[in-house]
Amino acid sequence: MNGYGERCGNANLCSVIPALELKMGLEALPPGRLETLYEVAHFVAEVANQAPDEHLPYVGKSAFAHKGGIHVAAMRRSAISYQHVEPERVGNRMRVVVSELSGRGNLLAKAEEFRLKVGEGRDVAGVLEEIKELESRGFSFEAAEASVAMLMKRQEPGYRPPFELVDFHVNVEHRTGRGLFSEAMVKVRVGGELQLTAAEGDGPVNALDAALRKALVPHHPKVSEMALTDYKVRILDSESGTGAITRVLIDTHMGTRRWTTVGASTNIIEASWRALSDAVEYGLTVA
């Protein structure tokens, strides 16, 4: 499964099996089992403690991903125009990627995917302009679908966020006898009430995450089910040294659901907060 093997790996059954069944008409699995291939591939990756290769044929998250505006517009009219098989036959699904190259059709497709109530006109155009403006500042939404969903969710009539940031404070210290430690204080408005909480963590982002959870869990117990599974940082303009724009991607999971959010800033804590707050808000309102 997934091509795992010693040294150079083995033939990937997740590619061989659907090729035999869907391309050659040969029976490799009992009827109805091929539809579980995507789920099984990701389960095996979880058991093996390996990050799933999302670029694998058939079972990769990007195997049926579409990006260009004209491309997506064609897909919305006829799904077979750019897909060699129906993704549902291997348990996968079509995915629309949003970026600065996107058109209105990309956002409408994402709205349908996340069951969001976004209009055809000004609302979508406004979100598209915001995405382009944010990408000019270092954001990248191709791998951060949850942040795109939140941009659209906030355009829904009457939408009220589950929490609003008032301010936060993060401190990192080294003390003799204790070593390095981080603490954070967060003040948020939840349900019309101000919540002020503080927490320590292994690092500034961990402390910020812990303080936010402490403020939200009494009002939103669902937050305790969310777990940060990956934290990726990329320096965009290395010639600027420590003043470079930093992009942060945060992967979060809750049960079998996984999502990615993004933040960018010359201040890594600000970038982290943007990605972290999007992740929690998405988990409470969309996931």
XYZ file of C-alpha atoms in Angstrom:
287
model
C 0.000 0.000 0.000
C 1.151 3.526 -0.870
C 4.360 2.056 -2.311
C 5.924 1.612 1.126
C 8.952 -0.600 1.149
C 12.577 -0.944 2.084
C 15.054 1.458 0.461
C 13.454 2.405 -2.889
C 9.921 1.204 -2.138
C 7.603 -1.222 -3.883
C 5.032 -1.044 -6.662
C 2.162 1.019 -5.266
C -0.976 -1.110 -5.034
C -3.029 2.085 -4.754
C -2.047 2.806 -8.370
C -1.894 -0.784 -9.662
C -5.346 -1.874 -8.418
C -7.419 0.936 -9.969
C -5.391 0.735 -13.194
C -6.251 -2.974 -13.444
C -9.928 -2.435 -12.693
C -10.725 0.897 -14.343
C -8.323 0.885 -17.290
C -7.994 -2.807 -18.141
C -11.352 -4.157 -16.995
C -9.798 -6.815 -14.768
C -11.245 -7.747 -11.388
C -8.695 -7.133 -8.611
C -11.030 -6.635 -5.636
C -14.464 -7.918 -4.632
C -17.330 -5.744 -5.926
C -17.746 -2.462 -4.039
C -14.322 -2.518 -2.391
C -12.548 -0.182 -4.831
C -14.617 2.736 -3.477
C -12.786 2.370 -0.141
C -9.300 2.757 -1.674
C -8.786 6.420 -0.695
C -9.869 5.765 2.886
C -7.664 2.671 3.199
C -4.617 4.447 1.722
C -4.891 7.241 4.299
C -5.566 4.788 7.114
C -2.395 2.854 6.250
C -0.415 6.112 6.179
C -1.772 6.956 9.637
C -0.840 3.546 11.034
C 2.630 3.788 9.471
C 2.996 7.266 10.987
C 3.720 8.717 7.552
C 2.309 11.907 6.053
C 0.040 10.896 3.138
C 1.531 11.634 -0.272
C -1.231 13.869 -1.628
C 0.255 13.800 -5.149
C -0.257 10.076 -5.676
C -2.493 9.027 -8.599
C -6.057 8.037 -7.648
C -5.669 8.355 -3.842
C -3.777 11.639 -3.492
C -5.717 14.699 -2.365
C -4.424 16.473 -5.475
C -5.159 13.624 -7.896
C -8.387 15.312 -9.000
C -7.516 18.927 -8.179
C -8.272 21.765 -10.604
C -6.939 25.316 -10.494
C -7.217 27.516 -13.598
C -10.391 29.584 -14.004
C -11.182 28.354 -17.540
C -10.334 24.817 -16.440
C -12.768 24.961 -13.518
C -15.483 26.603 -15.613
C -15.290 23.636 -17.999
C -15.353 21.181 -15.087
C -18.533 22.772 -13.740
C -20.224 22.001 -17.042
C -18.775 18.538 -17.642
C -16.687 16.769 -15.000
C -15.282 14.273 -17.532
C -13.671 17.075 -19.559
C -10.527 17.057 -17.394
C -10.738 13.807 -15.372
C -9.712 10.401 -16.622
C -11.989 8.555 -14.152
C -14.718 9.518 -11.727
C -12.909 10.174 -8.410
C -15.785 8.622 -6.435
C -14.963 5.228 -7.959
C -11.794 5.135 -5.830
C -13.349 6.948 -2.861
C -11.736 10.282 -3.723
C -13.378 13.557 -4.744
C -12.830 16.439 -7.108
C -11.104 19.424 -5.513
C -10.984 22.995 -6.729
C -7.856 24.994 -5.843
C -8.145 28.731 -5.246
C -5.272 31.101 -6.041
C -4.513 34.358 -7.827
C -5.221 32.504 -11.098
C -8.759 31.637 -10.015
C -11.934 32.861 -11.605
C -15.413 33.253 -10.209
C -16.172 29.607 -11.007
C -13.454 28.440 -8.589
C -15.073 30.259 -5.691
C -18.573 29.137 -6.615
C -17.307 25.558 -6.731
C -15.675 25.959 -3.299
C -18.870 27.476 -1.913
C -20.831 24.462 -3.146
C -18.230 22.100 -1.685
C -18.442 23.717 1.760
C -22.225 24.298 1.493
C -21.784 28.057 1.896
C -24.392 30.629 0.881
C -22.397 32.927 -1.374
C -24.052 34.918 -4.141
C -23.047 34.915 -7.803
C -22.158 38.611 -7.979
C -20.501 41.136 -5.704
C -19.901 38.729 -2.786
C -17.808 36.347 -4.905
C -15.992 39.167 -6.688
C -15.126 40.734 -3.338
C -13.687 37.484 -1.990
C -11.677 36.985 -5.181
C -10.189 40.471 -4.890
C -9.359 39.863 -1.224
C -7.590 36.609 -2.103
C -5.503 38.351 -4.771
C -4.615 41.173 -2.370
C -3.626 38.734 0.392
C -1.511 36.653 -1.997
C 0.380 39.820 -2.937
C 1.262 40.058 0.786
C 2.610 36.499 1.003
C -0.480 34.358 1.593
C -0.970 31.228 -0.493
C -4.372 29.541 -0.583
C -3.641 26.585 -2.845
C -3.026 24.306 0.146
C -5.171 26.259 2.629
C -8.745 25.513 1.626
C -10.063 26.163 5.125
C -8.858 29.780 5.013
C -10.647 30.203 1.668
C -13.803 28.757 3.217
C -13.585 31.277 6.059
C -13.164 34.205 3.639
C -16.410 33.135 1.992
C -18.181 32.209 5.221
C -17.657 35.734 6.531
C -19.529 37.035 3.476
C -22.716 35.180 4.398
C -25.552 37.528 5.405
C -25.857 37.752 9.178
C -22.741 35.699 9.888
C -21.345 36.168 13.386
C -17.953 34.673 14.250
C -17.852 32.351 17.276
C -15.124 34.548 18.804
C -13.394 37.872 18.148
C -9.855 38.791 19.103
C -9.463 41.854 21.294
C -5.736 41.517 21.946
C -3.020 39.022 22.788
C 0.375 39.076 24.436
C 3.148 36.501 23.968
C 6.293 36.317 26.080
C 9.381 34.105 25.744
C 11.881 34.028 28.596
C 14.954 32.207 29.753
C 15.345 31.995 33.501
C 18.194 30.462 35.460
C 17.136 27.136 36.881
C 14.091 26.885 34.643
C 15.425 27.360 31.143
C 13.410 28.587 28.191
C 9.631 28.851 28.480
C 6.773 30.669 26.743
C 3.527 32.130 27.986
C 0.643 33.845 26.250
C -2.339 35.930 27.261
C -5.415 36.160 25.033
C -8.417 38.459 25.352
C -11.327 37.421 23.132
C -15.026 38.240 22.952
C -17.129 35.072 23.096
C -20.913 35.206 23.149
C -20.873 38.895 24.010
C -18.542 38.344 26.971
C -14.875 39.235 27.304
C -12.638 36.309 28.192
C -9.085 36.880 29.427
C -6.963 33.737 29.706
C -3.269 32.888 30.004
C -1.311 29.701 29.407
C 2.226 28.386 29.121
C 3.528 26.280 26.260
C 6.566 24.632 24.709
C 6.838 27.614 22.372
C 5.018 30.894 21.703
C 2.545 29.385 19.221
C 1.795 26.458 21.528
C 1.175 28.903 24.399
C -1.077 31.031 22.183
C -3.026 27.955 21.122
C -3.438 26.815 24.737
C -4.632 30.242 25.910
C -7.178 30.489 23.086
C -8.521 27.006 23.833
C -8.845 27.852 27.525
C -11.014 30.844 26.613
C -13.195 28.987 24.114
C -13.786 25.505 25.564
C -16.375 26.600 28.202
C -18.481 28.118 25.394
C -17.503 25.783 22.556
C -16.595 22.288 23.907
C -15.956 21.165 20.312
C -12.616 23.003 20.446
C -11.218 20.320 22.750
C -11.653 17.766 19.934
C -9.401 19.737 17.561
C -5.694 18.940 17.436
C -2.873 20.772 15.660
C -1.077 18.092 13.630
C 1.474 20.084 11.629
C 3.026 23.548 11.639
C 4.990 24.643 8.593
C 6.952 27.873 8.163
C 8.373 29.269 4.931
C 10.530 32.370 4.496
C 9.422 34.149 1.311
C 12.128 36.795 0.812
C 15.323 35.495 2.371
C 17.301 38.560 1.283
C 15.401 40.518 3.965
C 16.948 38.378 6.698
C 15.073 38.329 9.990
C 12.670 40.952 8.624
C 11.441 38.655 5.834
C 7.791 37.852 5.217
C 6.972 34.534 6.862
C 4.197 32.225 5.682
C 2.696 29.821 8.211
C 0.553 26.792 7.369
C -1.262 24.957 10.159
C -2.821 21.501 9.719
C -5.632 20.632 12.107
C -7.683 17.493 12.533
C -10.859 16.601 14.355
C -11.774 12.936 14.141
C -11.432 12.000 10.473
C -11.664 15.613 9.272
C -8.464 17.483 8.371
C -7.998 21.047 7.183
C -5.233 23.579 6.506
C -5.125 27.324 7.166
C -2.588 30.012 6.280
C -1.196 33.244 7.667
C 1.571 35.551 6.479
C 3.379 38.518 8.008
C 6.822 39.895 8.746
C 5.977 38.898 12.346
C 5.843 35.111 12.712
C 3.528 35.329 15.743
C 1.003 37.421 13.814
C 1.163 34.986 10.888
C 0.692 32.076 13.288
C -2.281 33.736 14.973
C -4.001 34.282 11.608
C -3.609 30.624 10.676
C -4.517 29.422 14.176
C -7.666 31.541 14.529
C -8.838 30.532 11.030
C -8.326 26.867 11.956
C -10.440 27.121 15.115
C -13.163 29.236 13.494
C -13.369 26.789 10.582
C -13.686 23.851 12.967
C -16.549 25.571 14.794
C -18.515 26.835 11.810
C -17.783 24.745 8.708
C -16.160 21.384 9.540
